[in-house]
Short mmCIF file of C-alpha atoms in Angstrom, two decimals:
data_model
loop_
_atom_site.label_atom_id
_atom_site.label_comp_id
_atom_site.label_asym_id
_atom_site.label_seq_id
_atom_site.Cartn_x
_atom_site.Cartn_y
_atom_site.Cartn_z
CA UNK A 2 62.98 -36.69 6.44
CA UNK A 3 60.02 -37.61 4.40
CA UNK A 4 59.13 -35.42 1.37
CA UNK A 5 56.03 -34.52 0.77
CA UNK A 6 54.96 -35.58 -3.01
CA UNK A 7 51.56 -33.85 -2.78
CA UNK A 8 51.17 -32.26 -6.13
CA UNK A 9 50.18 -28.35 -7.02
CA UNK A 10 47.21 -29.75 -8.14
CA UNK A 11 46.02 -31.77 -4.53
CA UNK A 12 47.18 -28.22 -3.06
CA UNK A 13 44.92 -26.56 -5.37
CA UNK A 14 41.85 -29.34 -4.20
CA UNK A 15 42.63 -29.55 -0.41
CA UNK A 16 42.02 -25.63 -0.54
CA UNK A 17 39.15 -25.40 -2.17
CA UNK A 18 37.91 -28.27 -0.18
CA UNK A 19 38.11 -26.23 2.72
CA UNK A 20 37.53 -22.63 1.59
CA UNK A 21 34.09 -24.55 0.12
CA UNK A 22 33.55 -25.99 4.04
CA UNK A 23 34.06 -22.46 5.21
CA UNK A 24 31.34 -21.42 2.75
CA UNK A 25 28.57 -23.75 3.70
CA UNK A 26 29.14 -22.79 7.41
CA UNK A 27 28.54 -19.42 6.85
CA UNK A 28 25.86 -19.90 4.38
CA UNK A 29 24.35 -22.36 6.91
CA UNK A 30 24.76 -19.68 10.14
CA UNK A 31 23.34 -16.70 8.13
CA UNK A 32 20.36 -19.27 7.10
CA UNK A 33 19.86 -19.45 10.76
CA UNK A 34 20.46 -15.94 11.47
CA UNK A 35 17.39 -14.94 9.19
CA UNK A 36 15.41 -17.64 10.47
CA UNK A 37 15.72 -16.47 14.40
CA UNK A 38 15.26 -12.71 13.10
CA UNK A 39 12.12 -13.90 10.29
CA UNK A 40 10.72 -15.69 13.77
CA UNK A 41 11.38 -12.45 15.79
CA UNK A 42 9.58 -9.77 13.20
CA UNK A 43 6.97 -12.42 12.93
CA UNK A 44 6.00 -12.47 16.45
CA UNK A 45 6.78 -8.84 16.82
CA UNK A 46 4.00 -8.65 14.29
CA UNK A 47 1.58 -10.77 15.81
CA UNK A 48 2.49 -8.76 18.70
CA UNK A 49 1.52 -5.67 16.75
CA UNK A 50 -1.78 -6.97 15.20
CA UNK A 51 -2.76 -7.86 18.86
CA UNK A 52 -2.55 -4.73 20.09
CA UNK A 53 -4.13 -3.04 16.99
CA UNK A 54 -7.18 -5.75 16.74
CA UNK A 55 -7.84 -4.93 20.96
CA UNK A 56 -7.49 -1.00 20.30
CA UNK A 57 -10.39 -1.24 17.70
CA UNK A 58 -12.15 -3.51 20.05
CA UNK A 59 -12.17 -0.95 23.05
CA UNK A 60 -11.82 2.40 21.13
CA UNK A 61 -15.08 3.82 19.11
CA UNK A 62 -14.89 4.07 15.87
CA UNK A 63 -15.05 8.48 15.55
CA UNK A 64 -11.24 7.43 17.48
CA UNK A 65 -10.47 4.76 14.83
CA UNK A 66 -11.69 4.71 11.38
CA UNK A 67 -9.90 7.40 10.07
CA UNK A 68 -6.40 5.81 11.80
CA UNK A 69 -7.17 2.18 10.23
CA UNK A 70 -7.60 3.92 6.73
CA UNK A 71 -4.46 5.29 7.23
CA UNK A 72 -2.74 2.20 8.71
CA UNK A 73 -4.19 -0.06 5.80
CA UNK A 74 -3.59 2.29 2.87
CA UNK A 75 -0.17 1.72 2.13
CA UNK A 76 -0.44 -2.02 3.16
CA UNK A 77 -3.79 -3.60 2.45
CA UNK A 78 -2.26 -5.86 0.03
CA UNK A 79 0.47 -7.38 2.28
CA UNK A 80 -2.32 -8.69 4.49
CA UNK A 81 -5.58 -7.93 3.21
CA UNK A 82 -7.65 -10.34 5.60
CA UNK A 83 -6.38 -8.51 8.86
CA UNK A 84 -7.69 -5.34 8.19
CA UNK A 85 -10.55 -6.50 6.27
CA UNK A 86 -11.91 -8.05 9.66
CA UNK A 87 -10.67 -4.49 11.48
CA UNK A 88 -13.25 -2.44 9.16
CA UNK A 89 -15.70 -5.13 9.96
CA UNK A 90 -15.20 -4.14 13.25
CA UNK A 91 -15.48 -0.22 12.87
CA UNK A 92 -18.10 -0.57 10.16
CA UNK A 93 -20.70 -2.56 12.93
CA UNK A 94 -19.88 -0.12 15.66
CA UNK A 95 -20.15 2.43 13.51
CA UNK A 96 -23.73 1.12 12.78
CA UNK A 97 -24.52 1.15 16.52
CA UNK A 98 -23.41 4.55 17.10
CA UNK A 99 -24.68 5.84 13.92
CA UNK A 100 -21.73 7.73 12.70
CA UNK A 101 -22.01 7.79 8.98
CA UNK A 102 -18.54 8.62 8.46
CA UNK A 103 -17.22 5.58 9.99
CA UNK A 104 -19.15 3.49 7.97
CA UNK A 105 -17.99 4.66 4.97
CA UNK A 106 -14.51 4.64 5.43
CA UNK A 107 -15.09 1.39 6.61
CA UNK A 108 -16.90 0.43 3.34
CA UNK A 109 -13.55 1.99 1.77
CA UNK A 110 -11.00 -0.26 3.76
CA UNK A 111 -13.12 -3.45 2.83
CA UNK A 112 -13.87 -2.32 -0.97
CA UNK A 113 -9.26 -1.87 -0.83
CA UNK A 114 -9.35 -5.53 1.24
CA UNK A 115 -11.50 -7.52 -1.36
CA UNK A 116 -9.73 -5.81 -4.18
CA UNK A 117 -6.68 -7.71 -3.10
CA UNK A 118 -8.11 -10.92 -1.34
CA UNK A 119 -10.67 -11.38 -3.76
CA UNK A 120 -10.97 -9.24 -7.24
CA UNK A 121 -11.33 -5.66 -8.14
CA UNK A 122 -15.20 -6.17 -9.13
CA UNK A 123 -16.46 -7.49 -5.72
CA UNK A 124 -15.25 -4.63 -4.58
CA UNK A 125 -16.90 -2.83 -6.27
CA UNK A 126 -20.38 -2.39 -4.19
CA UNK A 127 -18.49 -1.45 -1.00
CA UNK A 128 -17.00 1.43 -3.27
CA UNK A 129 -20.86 2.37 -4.26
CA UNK A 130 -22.10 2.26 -0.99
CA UNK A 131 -19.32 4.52 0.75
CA UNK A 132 -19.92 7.26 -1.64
CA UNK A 133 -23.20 6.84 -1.10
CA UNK A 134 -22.98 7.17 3.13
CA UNK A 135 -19.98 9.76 3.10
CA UNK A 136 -22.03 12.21 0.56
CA UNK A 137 -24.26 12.47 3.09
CA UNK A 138 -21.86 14.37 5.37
CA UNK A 139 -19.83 17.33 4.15
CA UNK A 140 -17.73 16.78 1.58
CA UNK A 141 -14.51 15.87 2.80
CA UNK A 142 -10.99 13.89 3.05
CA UNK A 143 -12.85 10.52 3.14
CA UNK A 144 -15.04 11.27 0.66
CA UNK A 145 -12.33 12.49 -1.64
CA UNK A 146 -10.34 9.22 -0.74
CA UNK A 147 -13.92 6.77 -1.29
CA UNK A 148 -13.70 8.65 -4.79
CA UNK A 149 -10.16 8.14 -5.49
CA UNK A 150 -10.32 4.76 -4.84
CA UNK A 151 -12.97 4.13 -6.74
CA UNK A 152 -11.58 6.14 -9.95
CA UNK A 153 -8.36 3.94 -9.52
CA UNK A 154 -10.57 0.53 -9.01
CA UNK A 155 -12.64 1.16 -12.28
CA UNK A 156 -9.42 2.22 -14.35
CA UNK A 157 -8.14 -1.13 -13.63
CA UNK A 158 -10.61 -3.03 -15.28
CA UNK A 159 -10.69 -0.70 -18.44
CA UNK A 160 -13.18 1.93 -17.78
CA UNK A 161 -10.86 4.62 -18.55
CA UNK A 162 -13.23 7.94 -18.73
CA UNK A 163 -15.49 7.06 -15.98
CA UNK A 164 -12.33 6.33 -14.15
CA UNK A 165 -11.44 10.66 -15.00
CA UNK A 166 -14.84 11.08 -13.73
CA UNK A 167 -13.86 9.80 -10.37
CA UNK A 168 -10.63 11.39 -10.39
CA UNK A 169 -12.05 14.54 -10.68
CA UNK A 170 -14.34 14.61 -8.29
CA UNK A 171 -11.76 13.58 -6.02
CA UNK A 172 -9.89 16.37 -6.92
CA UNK A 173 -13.20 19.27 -7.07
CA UNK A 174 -12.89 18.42 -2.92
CA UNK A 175 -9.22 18.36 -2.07
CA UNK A 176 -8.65 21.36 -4.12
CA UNK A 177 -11.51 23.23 -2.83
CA UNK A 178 -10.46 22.24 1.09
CA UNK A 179 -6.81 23.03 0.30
CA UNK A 180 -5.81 19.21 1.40
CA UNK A 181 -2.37 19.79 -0.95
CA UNK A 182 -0.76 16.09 0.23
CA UNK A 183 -4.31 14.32 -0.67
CA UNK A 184 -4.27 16.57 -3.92
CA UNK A 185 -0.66 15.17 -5.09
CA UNK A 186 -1.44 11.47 -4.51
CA UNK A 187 -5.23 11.29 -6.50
CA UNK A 188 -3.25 13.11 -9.39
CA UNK A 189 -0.47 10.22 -8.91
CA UNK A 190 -2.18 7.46 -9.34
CA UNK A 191 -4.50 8.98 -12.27
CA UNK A 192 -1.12 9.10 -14.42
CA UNK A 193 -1.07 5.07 -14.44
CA UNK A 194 -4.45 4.85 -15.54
CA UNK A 195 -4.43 7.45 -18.37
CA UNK A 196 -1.32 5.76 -19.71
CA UNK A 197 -2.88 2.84 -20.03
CA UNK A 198 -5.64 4.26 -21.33
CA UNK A 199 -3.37 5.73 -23.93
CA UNK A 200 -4.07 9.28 -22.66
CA UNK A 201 -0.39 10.22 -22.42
CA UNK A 202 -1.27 14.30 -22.30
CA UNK A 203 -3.59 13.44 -18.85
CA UNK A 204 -1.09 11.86 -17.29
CA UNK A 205 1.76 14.42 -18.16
CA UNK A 206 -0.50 17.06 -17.21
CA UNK A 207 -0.90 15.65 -14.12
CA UNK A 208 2.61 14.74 -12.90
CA UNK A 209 3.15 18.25 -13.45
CA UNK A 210 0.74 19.13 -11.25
CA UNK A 211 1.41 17.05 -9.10
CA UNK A 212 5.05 17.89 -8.99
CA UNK A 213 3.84 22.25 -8.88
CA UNK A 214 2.09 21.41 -5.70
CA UNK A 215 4.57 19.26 -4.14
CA UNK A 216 7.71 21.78 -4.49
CA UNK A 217 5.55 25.08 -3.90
CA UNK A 218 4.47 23.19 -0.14
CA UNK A 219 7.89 21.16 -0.11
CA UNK A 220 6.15 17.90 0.53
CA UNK A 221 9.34 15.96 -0.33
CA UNK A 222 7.88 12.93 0.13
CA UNK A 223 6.16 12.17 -3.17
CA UNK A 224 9.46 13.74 -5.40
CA UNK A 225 10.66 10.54 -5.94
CA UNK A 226 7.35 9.00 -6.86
CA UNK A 227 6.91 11.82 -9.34
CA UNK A 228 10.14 11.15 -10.71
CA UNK A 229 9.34 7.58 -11.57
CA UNK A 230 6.14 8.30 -12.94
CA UNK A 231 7.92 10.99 -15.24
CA UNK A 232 10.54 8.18 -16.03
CA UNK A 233 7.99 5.77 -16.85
CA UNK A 234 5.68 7.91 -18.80
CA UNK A 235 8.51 8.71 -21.34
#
């Protein structure tokens, strides 16, 4: 019978030869695992885009302005140039139909677009000019948001009281018009402005505010978002 004169040591090798083929195997299927899924959410959102892009195309804009904003507001800076081109769309059929409103939130959505494609300052005009066309309806939601957005656009580049200035008028409306949800977000995104700005008692006063509102009409949604503004503040 022939011994085997393999040491501890070529033991120790051979199996960490092959645990270290095992591992490159599965590294190598879950590399193509997330490539077929990355290839499936991609065309799923193609798919998606599509069927947005043609619902714009057909719908008129007093159907789909307000439901773009919406869509692009949390997301305008994942893909800016897609829903810059839908608020291009709104904003010239808006034009045909004359419906004021539409083209100013549609001034809003490409002001939010450029801000991220482009830079916060050639924005800036789109911002003017839907203020300008939504004041001429009654005050209102997009009117409050063209403000907001503006407020937070300006307090980026520095302009820290005229920023306030913004704010508040933001806030004059969706107080007034009881529009509690609106109310909680304009006084979120005023706190990172003011601490920049160094106005630490602003921002503190409003994350309390904010957080009042939000537990008095249990809109759960923005706790944690006042809880990491209260974390970073301090």
């Amino acid at each position: 019978m022939l011994k085997d004169y393999r040491s501890p040591t070529t033991d120790y090798r051979l199996k960490s030869f092959y645990t270290y083929q095992k591992i490159i195997v599965s590294g190598f299927i879950q590399l193509l695992l997330i490539g077929v899924l990355s290839a499936a959410a991609s065309a799923q959102d193609s798919l998606f885009k599509k069927k947005i892009s043609d619902w714009v195309k057909q719908q008129p804009p007093q159907t789909t302005a307000d439901s773009v904003y919406n869509l692009h507001n949390p997301y305008d800076d994942e893909d800016p140039h897609f829903y810059l081109q839908l608020a291009k769309m709104i904003l010239e059929k808006s034009k045909k139909d004359n419906y004021v409103t539409g083209q100013g939130i549609a001034h809003t959505i490409i002001a939010n677009c450029k801000t991220f494609a482009y830079n916060k300052e050639v924005s800036l005009p789109h911002r003017d000019t839907a203020i300008q066309l939504l004041s001429l309806t009654t005050p209102g939601k997009s009117l409050a948001q063209a403000y907001m957005h503006k407020a937070q656009a300006i307090g980026d580049l520095g302009r820290f009281d005229s920023m306030n200035y913004y704010f508040e008028k933001a806030l004059t409306i969706t107080k007034k018009q009881q529009l509690d949800s609106l109310t909680v977000e304009i006084l979120l995104r005023s706190v990172l402005g003011n601490r920049r700005g160094g106005k630490y008692v602003a921002a503190l006063n409003a994350i309390n505010e904010a957080k009042k509102i939000a537990e008095e009409k249990k809109l759960t949604t923005f706790y944690g978002g006042i809880d990491t503004e209260l974390a970073d503040l301090f």
